[in-house]
């Protein structure tokens, strides 16, 4: 059973993600982020709920929209923001930016700017863990857009027939850039597609961290115990544009966005905490302030950080072993 | 009448729009090509003119919709794929190299394959390694494809119109740092043949062959060198397959010196191909070694100082030309 | 309702395929076929049953195992055998062999040596027909092995969302080379995968030409009328090795092969014809003899045909228009 | 002791088997690598030794299982993909060029990527256009990959063992017409470093650089020319990435003449790369134009007379050498 501490941990993580994203959005407007910036605002419950079950030695593989996953897996706001600022202190040492976050030390094995590959890579980590007789598990986070890609098909099928310890976490935020899921998908349900691969497919309210946590818990346990992979569809919504600086109301209405803001996963958890008497306003505000301070510090750290040395631009193309 | 100047992007939009008006068999596929008008504005306004079947938004399945185009092109339509970033279609190399490029040959000429694949290439704007690829050299390696890499709005419009009137599969690759650049484009109808290089600047002491954005950088380098009294000739092949060897040979006959500037990877790149052709057929005209200036052989990093370090710029080009003149 | 003539047409077509394949198998042993040879023996009911509904201007796209589809769509035994013999008179003028049959004149738009692409190409033809407001339809034939490939996923999804006039005909002969379908597939049913794309998925006994014909008829009618695509799973079996000259009993037993031979689609139709009194032995033997004569003639024609001119080896890489 | 002679295939089987015995993290993926022992006998007997998890039969999803290998290689295992024909993995170029080749760099060296991709290349046996591809030039273009193209059993074993002890992704490409060829292979343990060319024949008048099967063809041509009194030096780079430029320069310094023989497509091919490097750094040593002899720039046809017409053979190589000696 989840206790107060667990819920407050979720709250803190979701707020950390939210505040980092808001800081990054502002920094993007200020010209501090030289490339793209895809925020995770509105989807925080998914990263927080799933990653709560993962050990440091478990691994995740994410996408262009990976800031939240990175933070939830243990990347610090400093390393995240510094990376988007292009600094040598960033988690990818400035090589990656928003779409290429690497922190293998904490199990973030990369985020990809190409839709699809991370699904396969998560299956590959699962293959390693199975072959090595390890109880580690692997998770892929991906959007509804990736579901129509061959990588989804091939990855889920392999994970099924080889019973790999993998979580396939689809964050169905209903749009792939501006293309609606209901247009792009032959089937209205992602979870139902599990059947095509002989995998359990579970649909969950992705804006409810407790629901995500519960469903992910079962899936992680199954994976650890050798029961194989699970497809988790988290229905959610991003409330900011696809990427910072992009227009947002050519393909969806302000009303739709507002309706989803009313279902904000952080506000929802806040209400639950207050209603159940697990935390008071003051306690939550204190967390908020701590988070705010941490993000302030991270942004200052990032801005003060050195640029990478151009002389290192071609380092590490090959390993030193061969 | 004043010469009209429009952007590269506007020039290609005109080409596409004019051809779509003429030929109802042309349709465009891609993510966001419909109401959105394309990630780079490549189809702005066309959805309202031609509707959802001819401006068709796709799921994220590049291999799938490029493979689909092969079947469409065989059966009476003329598909255009608007793929946004050339990195995305690496998943479709099988369909491109093994199907689209080969079916005219394998059917002994009985099937045509008028597929146009168009989208952005090139390093810039901290796009990082999954949005900075070029890959024209790879496509030039495969038989059966035409590969255009224009550097000006004029060339872009003329080559795109040619592509839409040609039965071969064409890769039309647009450097993202050129899309907003303006240049003269006449109102009148014109097309540019594939395999015809364009002399972008005449000069007598050294021949620089440059591709896409590097043409613009080389022009800047040549300006600088002109003030030092050095006379540089700049050639833009415009298409890397077919490649206009004759034009390069002709220039080298005059200058005796050749530098090829290509922002993409050197090994087995188009610069190597040009060098090999001239080392074979222009050998006696050469007064110095053939030099290549390429981007570093590394994935493209994100951070501005790293990114700048992996590609040639006007300064490094000028320096390379000076070195070559001393050899 | 099917009459005697229809059934005899099926019979003749299936026998034509069978006899061509047997002739090709023999020719392969004799060294008359320089490359690979994948026969269709045992699966004839599928090509015969589906193609009976197709007009000459409808199109099909097939695989490495495409001889039967070529014949059923109207390629002559002469052109087929000459192609495998590598002659200038072959349907691909000697450029293709067993895996690359082209006869656009009769709607055979190619067979592919790579597993997958033909599924996408069939969808593409469907796109053309839809855009051109034509009532033509398109069909892809593919094996159970192709079902695990991303092309299947992407092709079926696109055909579904755009309601393309396409038949996806999966010939589930239970093996991909030597890898069993039950091992390679997360789901035991191909037809059931239609659901994942919002497409009707129909399973049929692929060794019963009447069943195939009935199911394909519905699918073709739906496609012609704008009702979109269908996934047809034909359960069948190839009774010869994957390719001529390959060993056959490392992965399956003689008993299994014999059991399937007892379900031979040609024998079954023969029995039905005889039992229903629609044809006598003599009539069938007469057809057999005509077929045999035609195949004899084709093989003689092929062997007497000229080789392609080496000077043409690089012709048609590009069209003449550009 | 008599020198042991074994086939190319046997040599690679030994290499794989020896390394699998030493390193339990090695596993092999592919269609038919299990009980069947591989389409070309590449895994014969290993299934019985190492079981289904380490000899894993796959569905037909090349992109999928190659993408899977990237994730496996990052997490402590060492995947080997046995892909049968290089044509099949064109569907996986995105995973290879954009993921496998880049992750060491993008992670700033914190992740390793020991993926071995091995399988057949080359034209022959009427394999036709979907089973005759080579594509080593394409892989040499991408940064982050190692590409081996051995021509003898000895080189094959030594390079494969090197590949299995290296943290970089390696393409190991085996010409199908060489698989049954025999050659000396010692019983003792050895490895061959990447980027070291091998002089397959010493000679003084002309340098021939040849790849894979073309090495054997060039040796035959050189035999013939020897009887005409012509002395040919033959170099086999063995790996096209990295490429041993030094060895080629050294030979050209001696002979003054260079011919590159490559059965695959010329444009932006490895022959172009070699020519470009020598036209740059060996220019002063050249007494004649650099020549390339390649297969035709066309898909590979099936029929024997057509197939023979698209690739170099000992006669055409000898003729090309004679022509070069007259320049
Ligand atoms: C193969 C590929 N095609 C296209 C793109 C461009 N692109 C980047 S994000 C995106 C939409 C992704 O949608 P989804 O998977 O739903 O994730 P979300 O952005 O909603 O989190 C697209 C099309 C890409 N990155 N990779
Ligand atoms: C992409 C690709 N991978 C592998 C192969 C090798 N291959 C040829 S046929 C075949 C099996 C195909 O099985 P299936 O689709 O069931 O068709 P069947 O042979 O049973 O008719 C394989 C693996 C190929 N041709 N293409
Ligand atoms: Mg989405
Ligand atoms: Mg099968």
PDB file of N, CA, C and O and ligand atoms in Angstrom, chain A residues 43 65 143-145 171-177 238, ligand 3:
ATOM      1  N   UNK A  43       2.019  15.499 -18.786  1.00  0.00           N
ATOM      2  CA  UNK A  43       2.216  14.053 -18.832  1.00  0.00           C
ATOM      3  C   UNK A  43       3.046  13.528 -17.656  1.00  0.00           C
ATOM      4  O   UNK A  43       3.416  12.364 -17.629  1.00  0.00           O
ATOM      5  N   UNK A  65      10.617  13.565 -26.484  1.00  0.00           N
ATOM      6  CA  UNK A  65       9.925  14.206 -25.359  1.00  0.00           C
ATOM      7  C   UNK A  65      10.377  13.531 -24.070  1.00  0.00           C
ATOM      8  O   UNK A  65       9.582  12.966 -23.323  1.00  0.00           O
ATOM      9  N   UNK A 143       5.365   7.712 -27.851  1.00  0.00           N
ATOM     10  CA  UNK A 143       4.082   8.365 -28.062  1.00  0.00           C
ATOM     11  C   UNK A 143       3.122   7.535 -28.890  1.00  0.00           C
ATOM     12  O   UNK A 143       3.463   6.459 -29.402  1.00  0.00           O
ATOM     13  N   UNK A 144       1.917   8.051 -29.044  1.00  0.00           N
ATOM     14  CA  UNK A 144       0.918   7.407 -29.891  1.00  0.00           C
ATOM     15  C   UNK A 144       1.370   7.375 -31.343  1.00  0.00           C
ATOM     16  O   UNK A 144       0.976   6.504 -32.111  1.00  0.00           O
ATOM     17  N   UNK A 145       2.218   8.332 -31.715  1.00  0.00           N
ATOM     18  CA  UNK A 145       2.688   8.361 -33.097  1.00  0.00           C
ATOM     19  C   UNK A 145       3.552   7.158 -33.426  1.00  0.00           C
ATOM     20  O   UNK A 145       3.523   6.636 -34.546  1.00  0.00           O
ATOM     21  N   UNK A 171       2.575   6.686 -24.257  1.00  0.00           N
ATOM     22  CA  UNK A 171       1.894   7.870 -23.734  1.00  0.00           C
ATOM     23  C   UNK A 171       1.028   8.414 -24.863  1.00  0.00           C
ATOM     24  O   UNK A 171       1.509   9.106 -25.754  1.00  0.00           O
ATOM     25  N   UNK A 172      -0.230   8.030 -24.813  1.00  0.00           N
ATOM     26  CA  UNK A 172      -1.139   8.463 -25.874  1.00  0.00           C
ATOM     27  C   UNK A 172      -1.672   9.847 -25.528  1.00  0.00           C
ATOM     28  O   UNK A 172      -2.675   9.988 -24.842  1.00  0.00           O
ATOM     29  N   UNK A 173      -0.954  10.857 -26.037  1.00  0.00           N
ATOM     30  CA  UNK A 173      -1.390  12.237 -25.804  1.00  0.00           C
ATOM     31  C   UNK A 173      -2.208  12.746 -26.988  1.00  0.00           C
ATOM     32  O   UNK A 173      -2.422  13.941 -27.143  1.00  0.00           O
ATOM     33  N   UNK A 174      -2.639  11.802 -27.812  1.00  0.00           N
ATOM     34  CA  UNK A 174      -3.636  12.052 -28.865  1.00  0.00           C
ATOM     35  C   UNK A 174      -3.141  12.780 -30.102  1.00  0.00           C
ATOM     36  O   UNK A 174      -3.906  12.922 -31.062  1.00  0.00           O
ATOM     37  N   UNK A 175      -1.911  13.220 -30.091  1.00  0.00           N
ATOM     38  CA  UNK A 175      -1.375  13.862 -31.288  1.00  0.00           C
ATOM     39  C   UNK A 175       0.055  13.444 -31.529  1.00  0.00           C
ATOM     40  O   UNK A 175       0.821  13.276 -30.584  1.00  0.00           O
ATOM     41  N   UNK A 176       0.397  13.313 -32.784  1.00  0.00           N
ATOM     42  CA  UNK A 176       1.783  13.167 -33.199  1.00  0.00           C
ATOM     43  C   UNK A 176       2.086  14.464 -33.947  1.00  0.00           C
ATOM     44  O   UNK A 176       1.634  14.652 -35.079  1.00  0.00           O
ATOM     45  N   UNK A 177       2.813  15.343 -33.270  1.00  0.00           N
ATOM     46  CA  UNK A 177       2.943  16.716 -33.741  1.00  0.00           C
ATOM     47  C   UNK A 177       1.525  17.263 -33.918  1.00  0.00           C
ATOM     48  O   UNK A 177       0.861  17.502 -32.909  1.00  0.00           O
ATOM     49  N   UNK A 238      -0.546  16.543 -23.822  1.00  0.00           N
ATOM     50  CA  UNK A 238       0.439  17.599 -23.552  1.00  0.00           C
ATOM     51  C   UNK A 238      -0.277  18.923 -23.692  1.00  0.00           C
ATOM     52  O   UNK A 238      -1.011  19.144 -24.661  1.00  0.00           O
TER      53      UNK A 238
HETATM   54 MG1  LIG E   3       1.607  11.927 -29.216  1.00  0.00          MG
END
